[in-house]
Amino acid sequence: YRRKGPWLPDGLTLVVTHAVGFPKEASGTVRVNEIWAYENPNHGDSAIINAGKFGVLSAWEDKSRDVLHFLLHYLPVDPVSSADLPLHLPRLPDAVAEARRQRGFVGERTLVGLAHSAGASALIRAAIWEPKLFHSLIALEPIVVMNGKSTLPVYDSWITGALGRRAKWSSRTEAYNSYKASPSFSYWDPTVLETFIKYGIMEDDERGPDAVKLKGPVFLEASLFSERVFSEETYEQLAILNKDIE
């Protein structure tokens, strides 16, 4: 997203990372100039593009590296509307990346990281590695735990819950009603749930003209929850997170 009107001097640049099991479109807007939403390679449309290329495990560090790689090497320097952006952003000169690494986005934009759950953990680690880039962080329910706490039963429940998650429906209407009846999704705003259904599932032509399924395999969601070292390491590094980041 990039606003079509004039660039706001006090507007924000949001970098949004999602939780396990949610597509990138599950995020909304505030008073912003632009929103860039990262999607895990095995979620949403990214899962379709990368189908057949996944390993069994997924390193959470890769999410942090992906975000930083985009911010340093691909986030456009000049404000342009989303309609003018190419499908594939060109790589910026290394001098631009190094300047951002040293000075951040001073005079260019105010970058705020907004993330949920595993996405929040990845964004926190990204800010620890490259603190100059971030003005502030909004981390919702980050999976950041003390050493040894990742063996708690809740982790196993996340894995079994992902493996047992329903992944196929006879139609989008059935999928919507199924999620609406779920205790975990019933309290969602209807518009947000509709967005999830629109972007989180896809047609399943092998089962019929109206059949749909999740875009990302549920076993890959489960594999993400099995990676527990990253959250403990991030907790240990919180002490070195730059205090200037709000």
PDB file of C-alpha atoms in Angstrom:
ATOM      1  CA  TYR A   1       0.000   0.000   0.000  1.00  0.00           C
ATOM      2  CA  ARG A   2       1.108   3.546  -0.764  1.00  0.00           C
ATOM      3  CA  ARG A   3      -1.137   6.548  -0.301  1.00  0.00           C
ATOM      4  CA  LYS A   4      -2.335   8.235  -3.491  1.00  0.00           C
ATOM      5  CA  GLY A   5      -2.397  11.733  -2.005  1.00  0.00           C
ATOM      6  CA  PRO A   6       0.517  13.983  -1.016  1.00  0.00           C
ATOM      7  CA  TRP A   7       3.269  12.487   1.121  1.00  0.00           C
ATOM      8  CA  LEU A   8       2.558  13.314   4.783  1.00  0.00           C
ATOM      9  CA  PRO A   9       5.516  14.852   6.662  1.00  0.00           C
ATOM     10  CA  ASP A  10       4.305  13.146   9.847  1.00  0.00           C
ATOM     11  CA  GLY A  11       3.071   9.993   8.110  1.00  0.00           C
ATOM     12  CA  LEU A  12       4.414   6.562   9.000  1.00  0.00           C
ATOM     13  CA  THR A  13       5.999   3.764   7.023  1.00  0.00           C
ATOM     14  CA  LEU A  14       4.700   0.477   8.404  1.00  0.00           C
ATOM     15  CA  VAL A  15       6.524  -2.805   7.967  1.00  0.00           C
ATOM     16  CA  VAL A  16       4.099  -5.552   8.972  1.00  0.00           C
ATOM     17  CA  THR A  17       4.915  -9.202   9.740  1.00  0.00           C
ATOM     18  CA  HIS A  18       2.197 -11.747  10.427  1.00  0.00           C
ATOM     19  CA  ALA A  19       1.603 -14.581  12.869  1.00  0.00           C
ATOM     20  CA  VAL A  20       1.743 -18.286  11.982  1.00  0.00           C
ATOM     21  CA  GLY A  21      -1.360 -19.243  10.021  1.00  0.00           C
ATOM     22  CA  PHE A  22      -2.330 -15.782   8.738  1.00  0.00           C
ATOM     23  CA  PRO A  23      -1.774 -14.212   5.295  1.00  0.00           C
ATOM     24  CA  LYS A  24      -0.169 -10.789   4.991  1.00  0.00           C
ATOM     25  CA  GLU A  25      -3.514  -9.124   4.113  1.00  0.00           C
ATOM     26  CA  ALA A  26      -4.763  -9.643   7.685  1.00  0.00           C
ATOM     27  CA  SER A  27      -3.339  -6.214   8.642  1.00  0.00           C
ATOM     28  CA  GLY A  28      -5.270  -2.922   8.602  1.00  0.00           C
ATOM     29  CA  THR A  29      -4.272   0.748   8.304  1.00  0.00           C
ATOM     30  CA  VAL A  30      -3.731   3.892  10.404  1.00  0.00           C
ATOM     31  CA  ARG A  31      -2.517   7.364   9.363  1.00  0.00           C
ATOM     32  CA  VAL A  32       0.323   6.203   7.166  1.00  0.00           C
ATOM     33  CA  ASN A  33       2.210   7.014   3.995  1.00  0.00           C
ATOM     34  CA  GLU A  34       2.885   3.407   3.086  1.00  0.00           C
ATOM     35  CA  ILE A  35       2.525  -0.173   4.317  1.00  0.00           C
ATOM     36  CA  TRP A  36       4.832  -3.006   3.321  1.00  0.00           C
ATOM     37  CA  ALA A  37       3.605  -6.426   4.463  1.00  0.00           C
ATOM     38  CA  TYR A  38       6.054  -9.318   4.591  1.00  0.00           C
ATOM     39  CA  GLU A  39       4.667 -12.810   4.040  1.00  0.00           C
ATOM     40  CA  ASN A  40       6.375 -15.973   5.218  1.00  0.00           C
ATOM     41  CA  PRO A  41       7.409 -18.132   2.231  1.00  0.00           C
ATOM     42  CA  ASN A  42       5.025 -20.916   3.292  1.00  0.00           C
ATOM     43  CA  HIS A  43       1.963 -18.715   3.884  1.00  0.00           C
ATOM     44  CA  GLY A  44      -0.670 -17.171   1.615  1.00  0.00           C
ATOM     45  CA  ASP A  45       0.247 -16.394  -1.990  1.00  0.00           C
ATOM     46  CA  SER A  46       3.909 -16.976  -1.155  1.00  0.00           C
ATOM     47  CA  ALA A  47       3.079 -20.617  -0.409  1.00  0.00           C
ATOM     48  CA  ILE A  48       1.561 -20.959  -3.891  1.00  0.00           C
ATOM     49  CA  ILE A  49       4.612 -19.414  -5.568  1.00  0.00           C
ATOM     50  CA  ASN A  50       7.024 -21.582  -3.558  1.00  0.00           C
ATOM     51  CA  ALA A  51       5.019 -24.831  -3.696  1.00  0.00           C
ATOM     52  CA  GLY A  52       7.268 -27.882  -3.886  1.00  0.00           C
ATOM     53  CA  LYS A  53      10.347 -26.022  -2.657  1.00  0.00           C
ATOM     54  CA  PHE A  54       9.888 -26.297   1.115  1.00  0.00           C
ATOM     55  CA  GLY A  55      11.993 -28.268   3.521  1.00  0.00           C
ATOM     56  CA  VAL A  56      10.540 -29.833   6.637  1.00  0.00           C
ATOM     57  CA  LEU A  57      11.797 -27.109   8.984  1.00  0.00           C
ATOM     58  CA  SER A  58      11.767 -23.324   8.697  1.00  0.00           C
ATOM     59  CA  ALA A  59      14.307 -21.089  10.457  1.00  0.00           C
ATOM     60  CA  TRP A  60      12.760 -18.025  12.111  1.00  0.00           C
ATOM     61  CA  GLU A  61      16.014 -16.134  11.564  1.00  0.00           C
ATOM     62  CA  ASP A  62      15.212 -16.162   7.859  1.00  0.00           C
ATOM     63  CA  LYS A  63      12.151 -13.987   8.482  1.00  0.00           C
ATOM     64  CA  SER A  64      14.319 -11.381  10.208  1.00  0.00           C
ATOM     65  CA  ARG A  65      16.888 -11.517   7.430  1.00  0.00           C
ATOM     66  CA  ASP A  66      14.204 -11.223   4.744  1.00  0.00           C
ATOM     67  CA  VAL A  67      12.759  -8.079   6.338  1.00  0.00           C
ATOM     68  CA  LEU A  68      16.181  -6.463   6.701  1.00  0.00           C
ATOM     69  CA  HIS A  69      17.165  -7.411   3.162  1.00  0.00           C
ATOM     70  CA  PHE A  70      14.044  -5.662   1.876  1.00  0.00           C
ATOM     71  CA  LEU A  71      14.499  -2.549   4.013  1.00  0.00           C
ATOM     72  CA  LEU A  72      18.152  -2.139   3.122  1.00  0.00           C
ATOM     73  CA  HIS A  73      18.182  -3.148  -0.520  1.00  0.00           C
ATOM     74  CA  TYR A  74      14.669  -2.799  -1.983  1.00  0.00           C
ATOM     75  CA  LEU A  75      12.467  -0.292  -0.121  1.00  0.00           C
ATOM     76  CA  PRO A  76      12.118   2.545  -2.703  1.00  0.00           C
ATOM     77  CA  VAL A  77      13.914   5.773  -1.888  1.00  0.00           C
ATOM     78  CA  ASP A  78      11.440   8.147  -3.521  1.00  0.00           C
ATOM     79  CA  PRO A  79       7.714   8.275  -2.634  1.00  0.00           C
ATOM     80  CA  VAL A  80       5.562   6.813  -5.399  1.00  0.00           C
ATOM     81  CA  SER A  81       1.981   5.557  -5.457  1.00  0.00           C
ATOM     82  CA  SER A  82       1.318   1.825  -5.327  1.00  0.00           C
ATOM     83  CA  ALA A  83      -0.054   2.049  -8.880  1.00  0.00           C
ATOM     84  CA  ASP A  84       3.382   3.123 -10.125  1.00  0.00           C
ATOM     85  CA  LEU A  85       5.346   0.350  -8.428  1.00  0.00           C
ATOM     86  CA  PRO A  86       6.738  -2.441 -10.632  1.00  0.00           C
ATOM     87  CA  LEU A  87       5.920  -6.082  -9.938  1.00  0.00           C
ATOM     88  CA  HIS A  88       9.561  -6.681  -9.029  1.00  0.00           C
ATOM     89  CA  LEU A  89      11.287  -3.871  -7.148  1.00  0.00           C
ATOM     90  CA  PRO A  90      14.787  -3.093  -8.440  1.00  0.00           C
ATOM     91  CA  ARG A  91      17.717  -3.628  -6.099  1.00  0.00           C
ATOM     92  CA  LEU A  92      19.105  -0.368  -4.735  1.00  0.00           C
ATOM     93  CA  PRO A  93      22.802   0.530  -4.957  1.00  0.00           C
ATOM     94  CA  ASP A  94      24.935  -0.826  -2.124  1.00  0.00           C
ATOM     95  CA  ALA A  95      25.743   2.762  -1.132  1.00  0.00           C
ATOM     96  CA  VAL A  96      22.068   3.343  -0.293  1.00  0.00           C
ATOM     97  CA  ALA A  97      21.941   0.201   1.835  1.00  0.00           C
ATOM     98  CA  GLU A  98      25.088   1.205   3.713  1.00  0.00           C
ATOM     99  CA  ALA A  99      23.742   4.720   4.319  1.00  0.00           C
ATOM    100  CA  ARG A 100      20.550   3.245   5.755  1.00  0.00           C
ATOM    101  CA  ARG A 101      22.588   0.918   7.933  1.00  0.00           C
ATOM    102  CA  GLN A 102      24.552   3.854   9.335  1.00  0.00           C
ATOM    103  CA  ARG A 103      21.878   6.581   9.550  1.00  0.00           C
ATOM    104  CA  GLY A 104      18.540   4.819   9.163  1.00  0.00           C
ATOM    105  CA  PHE A 105      15.782   6.669   7.304  1.00  0.00           C
ATOM    106  CA  VAL A 106      16.397  10.151   8.759  1.00  0.00           C
ATOM    107  CA  GLY A 107      14.805  12.747   6.477  1.00  0.00           C
ATOM    108  CA  GLU A 108      13.287  10.026   4.302  1.00  0.00           C
ATOM    109  CA  ARG A 109      10.551   8.294   6.296  1.00  0.00           C
ATOM    110  CA  THR A 110       9.471   7.283   9.825  1.00  0.00           C
ATOM    111  CA  LEU A 111       9.561   3.505   9.907  1.00  0.00           C
ATOM    112  CA  VAL A 112       7.374   1.652  12.409  1.00  0.00           C
ATOM    113  CA  GLY A 113       7.457  -2.127  12.712  1.00  0.00           C
ATOM    114  CA  LEU A 114       4.042  -3.665  13.434  1.00  0.00           C
ATOM    115  CA  ALA A 115       3.914  -7.400  13.995  1.00  0.00           C
ATOM    116  CA  HIS A 116       2.064 -10.243  15.695  1.00  0.00           C
ATOM    117  CA  SER A 117       3.229 -13.463  17.368  1.00  0.00           C
ATOM    118  CA  ALA A 118       6.063 -15.143  15.420  1.00  0.00           C
ATOM    119  CA  GLY A 119       6.193 -12.099  13.148  1.00  0.00           C
ATOM    120  CA  ALA A 120       6.782  -9.913  16.208  1.00  0.00           C
ATOM    121  CA  SER A 121       9.651 -12.133  17.319  1.00  0.00           C
ATOM    122  CA  ALA A 122      11.247 -11.852  13.890  1.00  0.00           C
ATOM    123  CA  LEU A 123      10.827  -8.075  13.804  1.00  0.00           C
ATOM    124  CA  ILE A 124      12.341  -7.654  17.278  1.00  0.00           C
ATOM    125  CA  ARG A 125      15.396  -9.618  16.182  1.00  0.00           C
ATOM    126  CA  ALA A 126      15.620  -7.515  13.017  1.00  0.00           C
ATOM    127  CA  ALA A 127      15.619  -4.356  15.162  1.00  0.00           C
ATOM    128  CA  ILE A 128      18.346  -5.808  17.373  1.00  0.00           C
ATOM    129  CA  TRP A 129      20.511  -6.483  14.323  1.00  0.00           C
ATOM    130  CA  GLU A 130      19.863  -3.176  12.521  1.00  0.00           C
ATOM    131  CA  PRO A 131      18.548  -0.676  15.116  1.00  0.00           C
ATOM    132  CA  LYS A 132      19.067   2.441  12.985  1.00  0.00           C
ATOM    133  CA  LEU A 133      16.274   1.413  10.632  1.00  0.00           C
ATOM    134  CA  PHE A 134      13.418   1.486  13.148  1.00  0.00           C
ATOM    135  CA  HIS A 135      11.769   4.491  14.777  1.00  0.00           C
ATOM    136  CA  SER A 136       9.492   2.273  16.877  1.00  0.00           C
ATOM    137  CA  LEU A 137       8.121  -1.254  17.239  1.00  0.00           C
ATOM    138  CA  ILE A 138       4.605  -2.476  17.997  1.00  0.00           C
ATOM    139  CA  ALA A 139       4.934  -6.140  18.951  1.00  0.00           C
ATOM    140  CA  LEU A 140       1.656  -7.949  19.628  1.00  0.00           C
ATOM    141  CA  GLU A 141       1.964 -11.229  21.565  1.00  0.00           C
ATOM    142  CA  PRO A 142       5.586 -11.832  20.524  1.00  0.00           C
ATOM    143  CA  ILE A 143       6.837 -15.385  20.985  1.00  0.00           C
ATOM    144  CA  VAL A 144       9.824 -14.394  23.100  1.00  0.00           C
ATOM    145  CA  VAL A 145      10.393 -16.663  26.106  1.00  0.00           C
ATOM    146  CA  MET A 146      12.967 -17.227  28.834  1.00  0.00           C
ATOM    147  CA  ASN A 147      15.566 -19.942  28.412  1.00  0.00           C
ATOM    148  CA  GLY A 148      13.990 -23.349  29.014  1.00  0.00           C
ATOM    149  CA  LYS A 149      10.407 -22.084  28.877  1.00  0.00           C
ATOM    150  CA  SER A 150       9.902 -23.176  25.256  1.00  0.00           C
ATOM    151  CA  THR A 151       9.371 -26.716  26.547  1.00  0.00           C
ATOM    152  CA  LEU A 152       6.063 -25.687  28.115  1.00  0.00           C
ATOM    153  CA  PRO A 153       3.039 -27.805  27.058  1.00  0.00           C
ATOM    154  CA  VAL A 154       1.541 -24.828  25.208  1.00  0.00           C
ATOM    155  CA  TYR A 155       4.138 -25.285  22.455  1.00  0.00           C
ATOM    156  CA  ASP A 156       3.040 -28.875  21.908  1.00  0.00           C
ATOM    157  CA  SER A 157      -0.576 -27.723  21.835  1.00  0.00           C
ATOM    158  CA  TRP A 158       0.282 -25.220  19.083  1.00  0.00           C
ATOM    159  CA  ILE A 159       1.879 -27.993  17.026  1.00  0.00           C
ATOM    160  CA  THR A 160      -0.984 -30.446  17.441  1.00  0.00           C
ATOM    161  CA  GLY A 161      -3.494 -27.643  16.905  1.00  0.00           C
ATOM    162  CA  ALA A 162      -1.876 -26.733  13.581  1.00  0.00           C
ATOM    163  CA  LEU A 163      -1.750 -30.370  12.471  1.00  0.00           C
ATOM    164  CA  GLY A 164      -5.418 -30.816  13.362  1.00  0.00           C
ATOM    165  CA  ARG A 165      -6.529 -27.618  11.680  1.00  0.00           C
ATOM    166  CA  ARG A 166      -9.148 -28.074   8.993  1.00  0.00           C
ATOM    167  CA  ALA A 167      -7.695 -27.292   5.572  1.00  0.00           C
ATOM    168  CA  LYS A 168     -10.459 -28.078   3.036  1.00  0.00           C
ATOM    169  CA  TRP A 169     -14.073 -26.982   2.498  1.00  0.00           C
ATOM    170  CA  SER A 170     -16.765 -27.471  -0.112  1.00  0.00           C
ATOM    171  CA  SER A 171     -17.019 -23.700  -0.733  1.00  0.00           C
ATOM    172  CA  ARG A 172     -15.858 -20.301   0.508  1.00  0.00           C
ATOM    173  CA  THR A 173     -19.190 -19.891   2.271  1.00  0.00           C
ATOM    174  CA  GLU A 174     -18.638 -23.111   4.203  1.00  0.00           C
ATOM    175  CA  ALA A 175     -15.094 -21.998   5.044  1.00  0.00           C
ATOM    176  CA  TYR A 176     -16.364 -18.657   6.358  1.00  0.00           C
ATOM    177  CA  ASN A 177     -19.081 -20.306   8.460  1.00  0.00           C
ATOM    178  CA  SER A 178     -16.593 -22.850   9.774  1.00  0.00           C
ATOM    179  CA  TYR A 179     -14.199 -20.149  10.965  1.00  0.00           C
ATOM    180  CA  LYS A 180     -17.068 -18.056  12.311  1.00  0.00           C
ATOM    181  CA  ALA A 181     -18.130 -20.984  14.499  1.00  0.00           C
ATOM    182  CA  SER A 182     -14.590 -21.548  15.776  1.00  0.00           C
ATOM    183  CA  PRO A 183     -13.844 -20.242  19.304  1.00  0.00           C
ATOM    184  CA  SER A 184     -10.539 -18.833  18.038  1.00  0.00           C
ATOM    185  CA  PHE A 185     -12.104 -16.820  15.200  1.00  0.00           C
ATOM    186  CA  SER A 186     -15.686 -16.123  16.295  1.00  0.00           C
ATOM    187  CA  TYR A 187     -14.763 -12.807  17.960  1.00  0.00           C
ATOM    188  CA  TRP A 188     -13.076 -11.430  14.843  1.00  0.00           C
ATOM    189  CA  ASP A 189     -14.597  -8.440  13.101  1.00  0.00           C
ATOM    190  CA  PRO A 190     -16.582  -9.817  10.106  1.00  0.00           C
ATOM    191  CA  THR A 191     -14.607  -7.656   7.668  1.00  0.00           C
ATOM    192  CA  VAL A 192     -11.297  -9.027   8.937  1.00  0.00           C
ATOM    193  CA  LEU A 193     -12.582 -12.600   8.727  1.00  0.00           C
ATOM    194  CA  GLU A 194     -13.808 -11.989   5.184  1.00  0.00           C
ATOM    195  CA  THR A 195     -10.330 -10.711   4.294  1.00  0.00           C
ATOM    196  CA  PHE A 196      -8.799 -13.849   5.774  1.00  0.00           C
ATOM    197  CA  ILE A 197     -11.131 -16.048   3.716  1.00  0.00           C
ATOM    198  CA  LYS A 198     -10.401 -14.024   0.583  1.00  0.00           C
ATOM    199  CA  TYR A 199      -6.615 -14.197   0.835  1.00  0.00           C
ATOM    200  CA  GLY A 200      -5.886 -17.221   3.045  1.00  0.00           C
ATOM    201  CA  ILE A 201      -7.628 -19.907   0.979  1.00  0.00           C
ATOM    202  CA  MET A 202      -7.659 -20.853  -2.695  1.00  0.00           C
ATOM    203  CA  GLU A 203      -9.659 -22.883  -5.187  1.00  0.00           C
ATOM    204  CA  ASP A 204      -9.228 -26.668  -5.042  1.00  0.00           C
ATOM    205  CA  ASP A 205     -10.154 -27.720  -8.577  1.00  0.00           C
ATOM    206  CA  GLU A 206      -9.302 -31.371  -7.965  1.00  0.00           C
ATOM    207  CA  ARG A 207     -12.246 -31.666  -5.573  1.00  0.00           C
ATOM    208  CA  GLY A 208     -14.832 -29.656  -7.492  1.00  0.00           C
ATOM    209  CA  PRO A 209     -15.668 -26.242  -8.996  1.00  0.00           C
ATOM    210  CA  ASP A 210     -16.519 -24.592  -5.647  1.00  0.00           C
ATOM    211  CA  ALA A 211     -14.118 -26.473  -3.368  1.00  0.00           C
ATOM    212  CA  VAL A 212     -11.417 -24.497  -1.550  1.00  0.00           C
ATOM    213  CA  LYS A 213      -8.391 -25.197   0.635  1.00  0.00           C
ATOM    214  CA  LEU A 214      -5.781 -23.344   2.676  1.00  0.00           C
ATOM    215  CA  LYS A 215      -3.000 -21.833   0.578  1.00  0.00           C
ATOM    216  CA  GLY A 216      -0.294 -23.105   2.925  1.00  0.00           C
ATOM    217  CA  PRO A 217       0.048 -26.739   4.122  1.00  0.00           C
ATOM    218  CA  VAL A 218      -0.826 -27.147   7.804  1.00  0.00           C
ATOM    219  CA  PHE A 219       2.234 -29.309   8.467  1.00  0.00           C
ATOM    220  CA  LEU A 220       4.413 -26.308   7.608  1.00  0.00           C
ATOM    221  CA  GLU A 221       2.556 -24.249  10.221  1.00  0.00           C
ATOM    222  CA  ALA A 222       3.276 -27.002  12.724  1.00  0.00           C
ATOM    223  CA  SER A 223       6.949 -27.086  11.741  1.00  0.00           C
ATOM    224  CA  LEU A 224       7.266 -23.365  12.507  1.00  0.00           C
ATOM    225  CA  PHE A 225       6.102 -23.974  16.075  1.00  0.00           C
ATOM    226  CA  SER A 226       8.689 -26.739  16.477  1.00  0.00           C
ATOM    227  CA  GLU A 227      11.543 -24.201  16.097  1.00  0.00           C
ATOM    228  CA  ARG A 228      11.992 -23.062  19.691  1.00  0.00           C
ATOM    229  CA  VAL A 229      15.588 -21.855  19.986  1.00  0.00           C
ATOM    230  CA  PHE A 230      14.981 -18.558  18.177  1.00  0.00           C
ATOM    231  CA  SER A 231      12.458 -17.264  20.730  1.00  0.00           C
ATOM    232  CA  GLU A 232      14.818 -18.012  23.620  1.00  0.00           C
ATOM    233  CA  GLU A 233      17.784 -16.393  21.874  1.00  0.00           C
ATOM    234  CA  THR A 234      15.687 -13.304  21.145  1.00  0.00           C
ATOM    235  CA  TYR A 235      14.749 -13.054  24.830  1.00  0.00           C
ATOM    236  CA  GLU A 236      18.437 -13.189  25.789  1.00  0.00           C
ATOM    237  CA  GLN A 237      19.180 -10.344  23.347  1.00  0.00           C
ATOM    238  CA  LEU A 238      16.395  -8.003  24.476  1.00  0.00           C
ATOM    239  CA  ALA A 239      18.871  -6.283  26.790  1.00  0.00           C
ATOM    240  CA  ILE A 240      20.859  -5.012  23.796  1.00  0.00           C
ATOM    241  CA  LEU A 241      17.833  -3.687  21.887  1.00  0.00           C
ATOM    242  CA  ASN A 242      18.505  -0.007  21.213  1.00  0.00           C
ATOM    243  CA  LYS A 243      16.718   2.080  23.852  1.00  0.00           C
ATOM    244  CA  ASP A 244      16.050   4.816  21.276  1.00  0.00           C
ATOM    245  CA  ILE A 245      13.530   2.539  19.548  1.00  0.00           C
ATOM    246  CA  GLU A 246      10.140   3.452  20.986  1.00  0.00           C
TER     247      GLU A 246
END
